[in-house]
Short mmCIF file of C-alpha atoms in Angstrom, two decimals:
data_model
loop_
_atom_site.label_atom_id
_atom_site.label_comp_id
_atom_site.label_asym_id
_atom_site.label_seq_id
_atom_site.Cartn_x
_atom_site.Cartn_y
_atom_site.Cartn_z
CA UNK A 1 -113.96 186.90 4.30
CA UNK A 2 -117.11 188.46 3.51
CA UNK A 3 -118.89 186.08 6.41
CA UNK A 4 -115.92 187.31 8.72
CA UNK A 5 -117.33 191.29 7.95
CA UNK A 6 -120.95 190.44 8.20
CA UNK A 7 -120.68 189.03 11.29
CA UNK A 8 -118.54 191.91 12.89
CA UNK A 9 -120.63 194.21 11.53
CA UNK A 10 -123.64 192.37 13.33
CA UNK A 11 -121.50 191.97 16.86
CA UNK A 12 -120.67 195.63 16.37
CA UNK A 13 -124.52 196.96 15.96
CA UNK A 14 -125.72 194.53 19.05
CA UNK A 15 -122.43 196.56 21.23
CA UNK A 16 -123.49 199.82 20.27
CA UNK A 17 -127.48 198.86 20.41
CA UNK A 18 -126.66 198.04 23.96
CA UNK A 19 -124.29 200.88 24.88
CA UNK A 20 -126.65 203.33 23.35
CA UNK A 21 -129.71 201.76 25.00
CA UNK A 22 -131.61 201.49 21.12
CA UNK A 23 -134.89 200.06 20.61
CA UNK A 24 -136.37 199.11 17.21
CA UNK A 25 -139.87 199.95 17.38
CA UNK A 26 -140.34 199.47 14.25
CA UNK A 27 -141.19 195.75 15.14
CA UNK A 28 -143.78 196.45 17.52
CA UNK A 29 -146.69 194.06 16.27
CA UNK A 30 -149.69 195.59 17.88
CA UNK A 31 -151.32 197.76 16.15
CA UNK A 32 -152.80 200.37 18.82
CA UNK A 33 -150.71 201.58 21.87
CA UNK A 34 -149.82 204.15 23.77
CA UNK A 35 -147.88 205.05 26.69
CA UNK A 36 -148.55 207.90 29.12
CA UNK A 37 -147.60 209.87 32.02
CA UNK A 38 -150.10 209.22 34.49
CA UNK A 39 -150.41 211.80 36.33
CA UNK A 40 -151.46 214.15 33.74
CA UNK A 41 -152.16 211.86 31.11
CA UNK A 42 -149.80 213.57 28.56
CA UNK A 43 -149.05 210.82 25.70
CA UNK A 44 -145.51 209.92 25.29
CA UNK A 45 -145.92 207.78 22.92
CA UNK A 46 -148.41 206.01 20.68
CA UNK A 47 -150.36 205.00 17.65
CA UNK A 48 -153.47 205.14 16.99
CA UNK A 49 -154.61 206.05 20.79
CA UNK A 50 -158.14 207.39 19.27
CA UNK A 51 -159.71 204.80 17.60
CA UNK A 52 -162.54 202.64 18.88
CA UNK A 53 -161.38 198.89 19.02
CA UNK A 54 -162.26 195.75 21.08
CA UNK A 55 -160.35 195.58 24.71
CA UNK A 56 -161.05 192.18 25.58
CA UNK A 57 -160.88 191.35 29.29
CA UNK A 58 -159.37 195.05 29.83
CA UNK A 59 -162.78 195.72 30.41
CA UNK A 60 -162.74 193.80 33.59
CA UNK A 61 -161.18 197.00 34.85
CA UNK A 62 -164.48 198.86 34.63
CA UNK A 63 -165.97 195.61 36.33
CA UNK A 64 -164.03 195.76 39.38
CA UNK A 65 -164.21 199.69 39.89
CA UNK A 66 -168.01 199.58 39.83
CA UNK A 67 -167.67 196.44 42.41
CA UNK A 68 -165.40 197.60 44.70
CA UNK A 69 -167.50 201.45 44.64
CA UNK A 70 -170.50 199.51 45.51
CA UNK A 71 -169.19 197.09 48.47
CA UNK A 72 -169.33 198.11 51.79
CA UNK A 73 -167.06 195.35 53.45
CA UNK A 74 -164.64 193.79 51.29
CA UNK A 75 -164.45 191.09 53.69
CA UNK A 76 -167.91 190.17 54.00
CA UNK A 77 -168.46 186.52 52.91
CA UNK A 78 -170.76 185.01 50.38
CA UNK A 79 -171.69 181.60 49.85
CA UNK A 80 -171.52 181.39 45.83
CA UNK A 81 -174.57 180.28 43.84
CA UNK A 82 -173.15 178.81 40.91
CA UNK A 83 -176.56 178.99 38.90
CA UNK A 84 -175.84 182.95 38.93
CA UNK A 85 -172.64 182.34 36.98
CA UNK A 86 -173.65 178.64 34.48
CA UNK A 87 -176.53 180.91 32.89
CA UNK A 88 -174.13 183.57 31.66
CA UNK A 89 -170.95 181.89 30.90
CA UNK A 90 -169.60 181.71 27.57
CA UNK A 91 -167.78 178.63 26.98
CA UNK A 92 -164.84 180.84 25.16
CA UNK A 93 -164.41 182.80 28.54
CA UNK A 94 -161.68 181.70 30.62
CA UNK A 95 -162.60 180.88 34.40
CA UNK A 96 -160.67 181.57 37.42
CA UNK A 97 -162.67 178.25 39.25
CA UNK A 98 -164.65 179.30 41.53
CA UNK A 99 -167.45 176.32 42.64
CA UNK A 100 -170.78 176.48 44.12
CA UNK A 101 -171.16 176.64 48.05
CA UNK A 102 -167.52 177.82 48.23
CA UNK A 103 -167.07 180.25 50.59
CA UNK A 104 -165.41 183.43 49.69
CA UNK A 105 -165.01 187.35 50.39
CA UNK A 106 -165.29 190.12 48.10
CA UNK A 107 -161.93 190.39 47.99
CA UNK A 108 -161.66 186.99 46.85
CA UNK A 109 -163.97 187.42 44.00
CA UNK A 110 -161.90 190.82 43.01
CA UNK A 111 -158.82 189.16 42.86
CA UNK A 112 -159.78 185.87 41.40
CA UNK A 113 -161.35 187.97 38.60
CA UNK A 114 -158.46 190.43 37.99
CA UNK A 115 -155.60 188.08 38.65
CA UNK A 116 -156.33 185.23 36.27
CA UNK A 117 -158.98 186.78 34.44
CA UNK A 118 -161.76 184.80 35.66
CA UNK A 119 -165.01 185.51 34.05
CA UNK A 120 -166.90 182.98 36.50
CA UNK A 121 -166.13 185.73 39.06
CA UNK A 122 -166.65 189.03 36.99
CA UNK A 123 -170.29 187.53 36.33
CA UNK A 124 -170.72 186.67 39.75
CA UNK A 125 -169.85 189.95 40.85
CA UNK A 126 -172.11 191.72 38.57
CA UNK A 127 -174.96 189.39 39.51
CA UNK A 128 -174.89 190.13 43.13
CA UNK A 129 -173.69 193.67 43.31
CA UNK A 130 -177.08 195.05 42.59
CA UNK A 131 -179.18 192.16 42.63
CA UNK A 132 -179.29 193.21 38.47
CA UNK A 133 -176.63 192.55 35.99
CA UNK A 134 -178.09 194.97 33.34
CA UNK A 135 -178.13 198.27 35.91
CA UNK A 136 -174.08 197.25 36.90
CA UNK A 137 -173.34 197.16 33.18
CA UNK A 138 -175.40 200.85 33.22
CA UNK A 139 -173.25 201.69 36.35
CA UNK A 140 -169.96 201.19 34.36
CA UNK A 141 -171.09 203.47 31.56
CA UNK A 142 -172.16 205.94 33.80
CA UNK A 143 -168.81 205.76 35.55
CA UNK A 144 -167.33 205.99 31.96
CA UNK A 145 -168.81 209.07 31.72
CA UNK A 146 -167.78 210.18 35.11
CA UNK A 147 -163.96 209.50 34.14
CA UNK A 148 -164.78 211.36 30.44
CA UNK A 149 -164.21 208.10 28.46
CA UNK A 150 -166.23 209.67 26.09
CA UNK A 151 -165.52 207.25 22.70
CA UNK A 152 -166.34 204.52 25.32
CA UNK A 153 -169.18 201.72 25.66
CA UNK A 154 -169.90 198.43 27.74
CA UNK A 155 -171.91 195.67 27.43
CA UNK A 156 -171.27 193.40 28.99
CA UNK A 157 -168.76 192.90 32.10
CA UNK A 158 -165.88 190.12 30.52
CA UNK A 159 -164.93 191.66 27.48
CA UNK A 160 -166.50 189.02 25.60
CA UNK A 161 -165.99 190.57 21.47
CA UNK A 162 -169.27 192.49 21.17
CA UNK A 163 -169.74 195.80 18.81
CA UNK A 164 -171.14 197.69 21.69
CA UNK A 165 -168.22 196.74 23.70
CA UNK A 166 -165.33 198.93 22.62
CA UNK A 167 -163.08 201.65 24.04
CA UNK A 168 -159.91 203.72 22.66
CA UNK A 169 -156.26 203.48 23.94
CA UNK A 170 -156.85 207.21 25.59
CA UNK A 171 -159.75 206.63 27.29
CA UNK A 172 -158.41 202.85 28.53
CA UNK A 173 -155.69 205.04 30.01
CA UNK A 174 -157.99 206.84 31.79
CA UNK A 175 -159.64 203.87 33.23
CA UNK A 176 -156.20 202.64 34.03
CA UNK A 177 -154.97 205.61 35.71
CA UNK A 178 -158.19 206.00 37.67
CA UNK A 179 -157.56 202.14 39.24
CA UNK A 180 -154.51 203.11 40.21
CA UNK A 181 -155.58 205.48 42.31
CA UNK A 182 -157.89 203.22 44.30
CA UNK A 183 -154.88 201.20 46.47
CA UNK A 184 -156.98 197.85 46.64
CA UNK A 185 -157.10 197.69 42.83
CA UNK A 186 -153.81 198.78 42.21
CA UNK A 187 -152.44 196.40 44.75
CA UNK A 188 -154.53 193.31 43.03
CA UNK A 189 -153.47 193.69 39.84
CA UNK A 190 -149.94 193.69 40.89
CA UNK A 191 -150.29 190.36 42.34
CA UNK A 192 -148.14 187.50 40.79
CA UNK A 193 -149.98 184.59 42.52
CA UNK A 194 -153.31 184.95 44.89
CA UNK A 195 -154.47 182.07 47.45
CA UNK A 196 -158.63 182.41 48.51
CA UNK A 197 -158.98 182.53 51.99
CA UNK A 198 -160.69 179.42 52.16
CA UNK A 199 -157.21 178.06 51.12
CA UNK A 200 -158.95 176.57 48.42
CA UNK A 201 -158.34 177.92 45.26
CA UNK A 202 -154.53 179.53 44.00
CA UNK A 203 -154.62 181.60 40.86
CA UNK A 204 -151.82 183.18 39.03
CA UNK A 205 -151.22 186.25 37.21
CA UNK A 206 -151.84 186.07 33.67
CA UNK A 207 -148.92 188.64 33.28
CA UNK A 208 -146.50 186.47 34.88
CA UNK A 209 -147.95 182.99 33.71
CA UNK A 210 -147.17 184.10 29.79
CA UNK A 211 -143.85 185.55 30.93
CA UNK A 212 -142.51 182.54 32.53
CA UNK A 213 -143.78 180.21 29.59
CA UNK A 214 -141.80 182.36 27.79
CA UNK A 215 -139.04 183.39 29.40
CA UNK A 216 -139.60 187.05 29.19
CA UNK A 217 -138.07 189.29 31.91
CA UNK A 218 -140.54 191.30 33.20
CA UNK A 219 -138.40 194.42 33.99
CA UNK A 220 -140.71 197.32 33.47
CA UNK A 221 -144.67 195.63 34.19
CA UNK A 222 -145.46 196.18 38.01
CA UNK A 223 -149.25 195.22 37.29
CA UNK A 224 -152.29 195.53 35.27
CA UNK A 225 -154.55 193.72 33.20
CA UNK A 226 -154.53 191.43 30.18
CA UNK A 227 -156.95 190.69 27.32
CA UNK A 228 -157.18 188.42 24.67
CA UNK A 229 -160.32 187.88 22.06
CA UNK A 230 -160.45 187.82 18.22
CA UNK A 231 -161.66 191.45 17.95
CA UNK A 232 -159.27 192.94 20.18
CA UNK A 233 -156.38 190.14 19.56
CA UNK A 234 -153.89 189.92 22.94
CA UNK A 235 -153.86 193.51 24.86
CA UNK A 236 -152.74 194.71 27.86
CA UNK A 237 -153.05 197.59 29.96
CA UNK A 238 -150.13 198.07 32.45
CA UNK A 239 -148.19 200.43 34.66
CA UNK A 240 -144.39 200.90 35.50
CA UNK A 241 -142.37 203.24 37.56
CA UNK A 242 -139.29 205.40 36.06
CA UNK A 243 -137.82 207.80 37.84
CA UNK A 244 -140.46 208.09 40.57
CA UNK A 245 -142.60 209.02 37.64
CA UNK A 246 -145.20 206.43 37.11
CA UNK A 247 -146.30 205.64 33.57
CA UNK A 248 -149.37 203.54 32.18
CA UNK A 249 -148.98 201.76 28.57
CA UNK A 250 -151.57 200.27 26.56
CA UNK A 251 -151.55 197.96 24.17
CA UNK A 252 -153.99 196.26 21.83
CA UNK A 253 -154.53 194.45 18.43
CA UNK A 254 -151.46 192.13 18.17
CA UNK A 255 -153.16 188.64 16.99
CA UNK A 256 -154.78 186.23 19.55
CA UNK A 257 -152.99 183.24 17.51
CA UNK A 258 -149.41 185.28 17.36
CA UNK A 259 -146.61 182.31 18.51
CA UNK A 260 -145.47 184.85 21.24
CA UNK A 261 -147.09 187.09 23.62
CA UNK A 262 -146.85 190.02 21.91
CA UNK A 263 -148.71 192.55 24.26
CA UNK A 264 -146.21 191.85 26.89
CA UNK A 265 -143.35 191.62 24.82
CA UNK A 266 -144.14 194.79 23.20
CA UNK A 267 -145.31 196.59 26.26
CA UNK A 268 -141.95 196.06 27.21
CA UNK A 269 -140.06 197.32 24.67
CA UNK A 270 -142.07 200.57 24.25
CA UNK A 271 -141.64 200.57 28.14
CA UNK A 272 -137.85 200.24 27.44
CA UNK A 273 -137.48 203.20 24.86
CA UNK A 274 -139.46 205.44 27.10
CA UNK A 275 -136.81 204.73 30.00
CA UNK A 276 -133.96 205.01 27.70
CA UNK A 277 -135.39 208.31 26.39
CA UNK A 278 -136.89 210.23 28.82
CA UNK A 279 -135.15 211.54 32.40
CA UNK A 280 -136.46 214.35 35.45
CA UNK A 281 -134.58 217.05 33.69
CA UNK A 282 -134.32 220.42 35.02
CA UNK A 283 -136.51 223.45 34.23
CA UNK A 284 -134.91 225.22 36.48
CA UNK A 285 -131.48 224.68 38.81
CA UNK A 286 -131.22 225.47 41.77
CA UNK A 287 -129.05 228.54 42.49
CA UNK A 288 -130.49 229.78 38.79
CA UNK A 289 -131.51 233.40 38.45
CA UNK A 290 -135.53 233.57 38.08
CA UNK A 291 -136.20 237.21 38.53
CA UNK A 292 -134.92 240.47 39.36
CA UNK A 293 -136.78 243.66 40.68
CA UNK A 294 -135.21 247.00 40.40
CA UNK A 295 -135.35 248.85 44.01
CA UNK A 296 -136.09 252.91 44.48
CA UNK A 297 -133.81 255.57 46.81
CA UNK A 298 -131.33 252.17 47.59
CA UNK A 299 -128.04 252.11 47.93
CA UNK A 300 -128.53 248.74 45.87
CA UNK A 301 -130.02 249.34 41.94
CA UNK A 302 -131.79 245.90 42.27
CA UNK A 303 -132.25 242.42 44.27
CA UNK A 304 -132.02 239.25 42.32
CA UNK A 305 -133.78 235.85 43.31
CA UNK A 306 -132.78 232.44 42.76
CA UNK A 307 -134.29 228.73 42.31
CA UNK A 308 -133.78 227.42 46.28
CA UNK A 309 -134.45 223.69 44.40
CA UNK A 310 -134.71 222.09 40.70
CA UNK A 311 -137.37 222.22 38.91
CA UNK A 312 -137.65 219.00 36.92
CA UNK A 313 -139.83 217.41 34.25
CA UNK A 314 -140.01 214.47 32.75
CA UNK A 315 -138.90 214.99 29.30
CA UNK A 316 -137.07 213.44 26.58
CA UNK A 317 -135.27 216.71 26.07
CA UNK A 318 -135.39 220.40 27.24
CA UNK A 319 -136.62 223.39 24.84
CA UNK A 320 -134.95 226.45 26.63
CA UNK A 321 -138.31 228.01 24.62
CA UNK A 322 -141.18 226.73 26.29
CA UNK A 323 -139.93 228.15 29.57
CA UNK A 324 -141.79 230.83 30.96
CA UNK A 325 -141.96 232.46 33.95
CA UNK A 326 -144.55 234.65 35.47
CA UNK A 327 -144.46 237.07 38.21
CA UNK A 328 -147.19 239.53 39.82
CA UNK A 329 -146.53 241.34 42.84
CA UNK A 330 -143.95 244.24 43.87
CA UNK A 331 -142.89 245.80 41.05
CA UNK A 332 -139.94 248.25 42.77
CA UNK A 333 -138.42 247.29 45.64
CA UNK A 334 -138.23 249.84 48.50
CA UNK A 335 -136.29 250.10 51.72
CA UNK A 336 -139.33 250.22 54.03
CA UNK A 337 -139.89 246.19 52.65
CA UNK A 338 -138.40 243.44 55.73
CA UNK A 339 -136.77 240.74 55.41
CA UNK A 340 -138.50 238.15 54.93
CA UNK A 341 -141.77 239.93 53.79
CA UNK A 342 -143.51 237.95 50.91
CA UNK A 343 -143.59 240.54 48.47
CA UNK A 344 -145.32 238.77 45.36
CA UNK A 345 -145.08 235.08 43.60
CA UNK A 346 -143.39 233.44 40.93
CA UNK A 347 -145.26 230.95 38.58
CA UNK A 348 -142.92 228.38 36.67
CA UNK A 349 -144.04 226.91 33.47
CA UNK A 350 -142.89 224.60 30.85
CA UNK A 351 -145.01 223.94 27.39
CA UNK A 352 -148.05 226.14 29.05
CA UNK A 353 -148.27 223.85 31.54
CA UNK A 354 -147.49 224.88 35.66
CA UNK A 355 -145.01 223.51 37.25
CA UNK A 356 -144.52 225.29 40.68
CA UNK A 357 -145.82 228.39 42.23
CA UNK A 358 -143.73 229.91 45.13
CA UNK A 359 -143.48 232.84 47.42
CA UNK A 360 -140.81 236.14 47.04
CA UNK A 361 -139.63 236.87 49.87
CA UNK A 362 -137.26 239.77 50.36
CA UNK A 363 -133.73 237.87 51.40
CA UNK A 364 -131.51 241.08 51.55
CA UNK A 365 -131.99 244.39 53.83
CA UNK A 366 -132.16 247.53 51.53
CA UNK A 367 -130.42 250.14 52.47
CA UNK A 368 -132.04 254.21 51.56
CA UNK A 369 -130.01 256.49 50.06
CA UNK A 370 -130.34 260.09 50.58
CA UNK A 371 -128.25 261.26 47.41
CA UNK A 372 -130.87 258.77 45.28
CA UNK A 373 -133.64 260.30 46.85
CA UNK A 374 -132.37 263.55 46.31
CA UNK A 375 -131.87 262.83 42.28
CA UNK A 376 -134.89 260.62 41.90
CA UNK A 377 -137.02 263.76 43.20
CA UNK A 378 -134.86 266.76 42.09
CA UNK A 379 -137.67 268.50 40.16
CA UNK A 380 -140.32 268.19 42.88
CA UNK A 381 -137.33 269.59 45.10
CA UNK A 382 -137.06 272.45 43.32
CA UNK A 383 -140.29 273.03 42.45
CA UNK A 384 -140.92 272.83 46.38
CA UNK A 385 -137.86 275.14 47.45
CA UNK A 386 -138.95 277.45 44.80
CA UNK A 387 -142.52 277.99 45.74
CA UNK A 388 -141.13 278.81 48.90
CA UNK A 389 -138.85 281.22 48.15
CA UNK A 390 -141.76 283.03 45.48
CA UNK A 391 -143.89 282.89 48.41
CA UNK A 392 -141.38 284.09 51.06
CA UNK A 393 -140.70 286.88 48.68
CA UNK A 394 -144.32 287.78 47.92
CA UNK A 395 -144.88 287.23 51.78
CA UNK A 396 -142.16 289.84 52.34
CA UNK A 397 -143.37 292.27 50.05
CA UNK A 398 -147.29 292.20 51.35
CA UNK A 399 -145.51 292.24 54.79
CA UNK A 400 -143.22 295.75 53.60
CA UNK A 401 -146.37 297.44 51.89
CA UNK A 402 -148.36 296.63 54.85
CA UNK A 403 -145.87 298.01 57.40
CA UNK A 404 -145.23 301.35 54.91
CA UNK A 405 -148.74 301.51 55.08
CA UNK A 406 -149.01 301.53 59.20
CA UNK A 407 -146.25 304.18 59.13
CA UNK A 408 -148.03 306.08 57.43
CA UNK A 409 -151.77 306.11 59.17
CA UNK A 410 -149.01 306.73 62.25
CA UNK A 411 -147.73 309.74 60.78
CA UNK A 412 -151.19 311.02 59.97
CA UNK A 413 -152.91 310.53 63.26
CA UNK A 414 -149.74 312.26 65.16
CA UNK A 415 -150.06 315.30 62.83
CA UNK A 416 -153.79 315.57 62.91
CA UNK A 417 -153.10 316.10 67.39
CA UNK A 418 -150.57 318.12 66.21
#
């Protein structure tokens, strides 16, 4: 009986984990993540986002940014010298396979070191980019700095476990979000599988290798980059769209000799609980009232305005609160305004931070009212009408003194003939 209730109990919590959409992230093994919003960079989620830790082959980001700023023709061929590569290789680094004389682009060398993680290529790369390996590593802590990864440092241009090779889940997420932005990145480390163009060598995503090995659905990683050494254990740093809204997650410190590959495995369950938690929810609806500007001498008291489209956010839930909106412009509304004349503009915000600025625009004809006018200037009326009746009257009475007056010099000037 009592195996009968424990095991409806458990079919009943799996139903209503599912219905509801729940994720336990309680058993997320790594020990540093975070996800964000990337277009502002606004954590969603995380722990322990500012500390310094290893990243592993993450920093093969870095690598291919300072590249790919420094190449002039992705295209262009090179015939690889694999003396540049032996001499530098770690025997712990895993290689994509590159060989000497093979011919490949710069593209090639990219992708083969991004895809699979190839070290052989990162090196190359870093060998022949400036002639000088040491002033590309300076170039990618200069560009660190550029990008304000400021708890950031490289040395060297694998990832291999180093204690001047370290970062911090924020600033990785800035290096993340700044490779998205460049579309030949971005579109490499979405690759699942890439072919050389010498047909010579295939190479498949490290993402999707581990995922297939282990069956793993990978429903929410479009791309990125793995990493796995002893200092950083198995990381990843990855992007996903909800919503339109695209979102980077990072994840390190899960151990490199875990049974399972827990950077993907939790990247997608954090991935999960974001898109089960947060929607575009509206600030604003359209059709809502966002102002209203009292008019003078109209036969209308005031002219209200409304949202002509929502104004969303990405948000696990709305605080009525932390809207606020902001007008400068017209204060009173008369009828010499058209319409259609921009007569100020509305700021939108949410949490401090701006959402949408717009134009107000009159979009009804005010009509004047005479009896408003009238009672809106009553005083200065009567002040007017009587300082020109005191003056009519003071007018007429200079005007009868003066004319008694000519009578009079009339009446003196006949009786002096006289």
């Amino acid at each position: 009986m009592k195996t009968k209730i424990l095991i409806i109990f458990i079919f009943s919590n799996l139903i209503l984990n599912t219905i509801l959409g729940v994720e336990n992230l309680d058993d997320i093994i790594s020990s540093n993540y975070g996800v964000y919003q990337a277009s502002d960079l606004k954590l969603l989620y995380g722990q322990n986002t500012q500390e310094k830790i290893s990243i592993a082959s993450i920093t093969k980001l870095m690598s291919a940014v300072v590249a790919i700023e420094n190449i002039n023709d992705l295209n262009e061929q090179i015939i690889i010298d694999y003396s540049l590569i032996s001499n530098n290789l770690d025997p712990e680094l895993a290689v994509a396979g590159i060989y000497d004389g093979q011919t490949l682009t710069y593209y090639d060398l990219l992708a083969t070191m991004l895809v699979p993680s190839g070290a052989d290529s990162a090196i190359y790369l870093s060998e022949i980019t400036f002639n000088d390996s040491d002033k590309f590593i300076a170039e990618m802590n200069k560009k660190a700095h550029e990008l304000q990864m400021n708890n950031t440092n490289f040395s060297n241009v694998t990832g291999l476990d180093d204690q001047d090779n370290y970062s911090t889940i924020e600033d990785l997420a800035k290096l993340l979000k700044y490779v998205l932005e460049n579309n030949t990145l971005k579109e490499i480390i979405s690759l699942k599988e890439y072919t050389t163009t010498d047909g010579e060598l295939t190479v498949s995503s490290t993402i999707s290798r581990s995922a297939k090995r282990y069956g793993i659905d990978l429903n929410y990683i479009l791309g990125g980059k793995t990493g796995t050494t002893e200092d950083a254990g198995i990381c990843l740093a990855s992007y996903f769209n909800d919503e339109n809204v695209e979102l980077i997650t990072i994840v390190t410190g899960a151990n490199m000799y875990s049974t399972k590959p827990y950077n993907i495995i939790d990247t997608e369950s954090l991935d999960k609980y974001i898109s089960d938690t947060y929607s575009m929810q509206n600030i604003i609806s359209q059709g809502e009232e966002i102002l209203k500007l009292d008019t003078l001498n109209c036969k209308q008291d005031n002219v209200t305005f409304y949202s002509d489209t929502n104004i969303t956010k990405y948000l696990d839930s709305v605080d009525k609160s932390k809207i606020k909106i902001e007008y400068s412009g017209t204060q009173t509304l008369t009828s010499n305004i058209q319409v259609g004349q921009k007569i100020g503009e509305i700021s939108i915000y949410y949490d401090n931070e701006l959402l949408q600025t717009s134009d107000i625009t009159l979009n009804k004809k005010l009509d004047f009212s005479l009896n408003k006018w009238i009672n809106n200037n009553r005083y200065p009326i009567i002040i007017t009408i009587s300082s020109i009746l005191i003056l009519s009257i003071l007018f007429y009475i200079k005007f009868k003194k003066k004319s008694k007056k000519l009578k009079s010099v009339k009446k003196n000037i006949k009786n002096s003939k006289i």
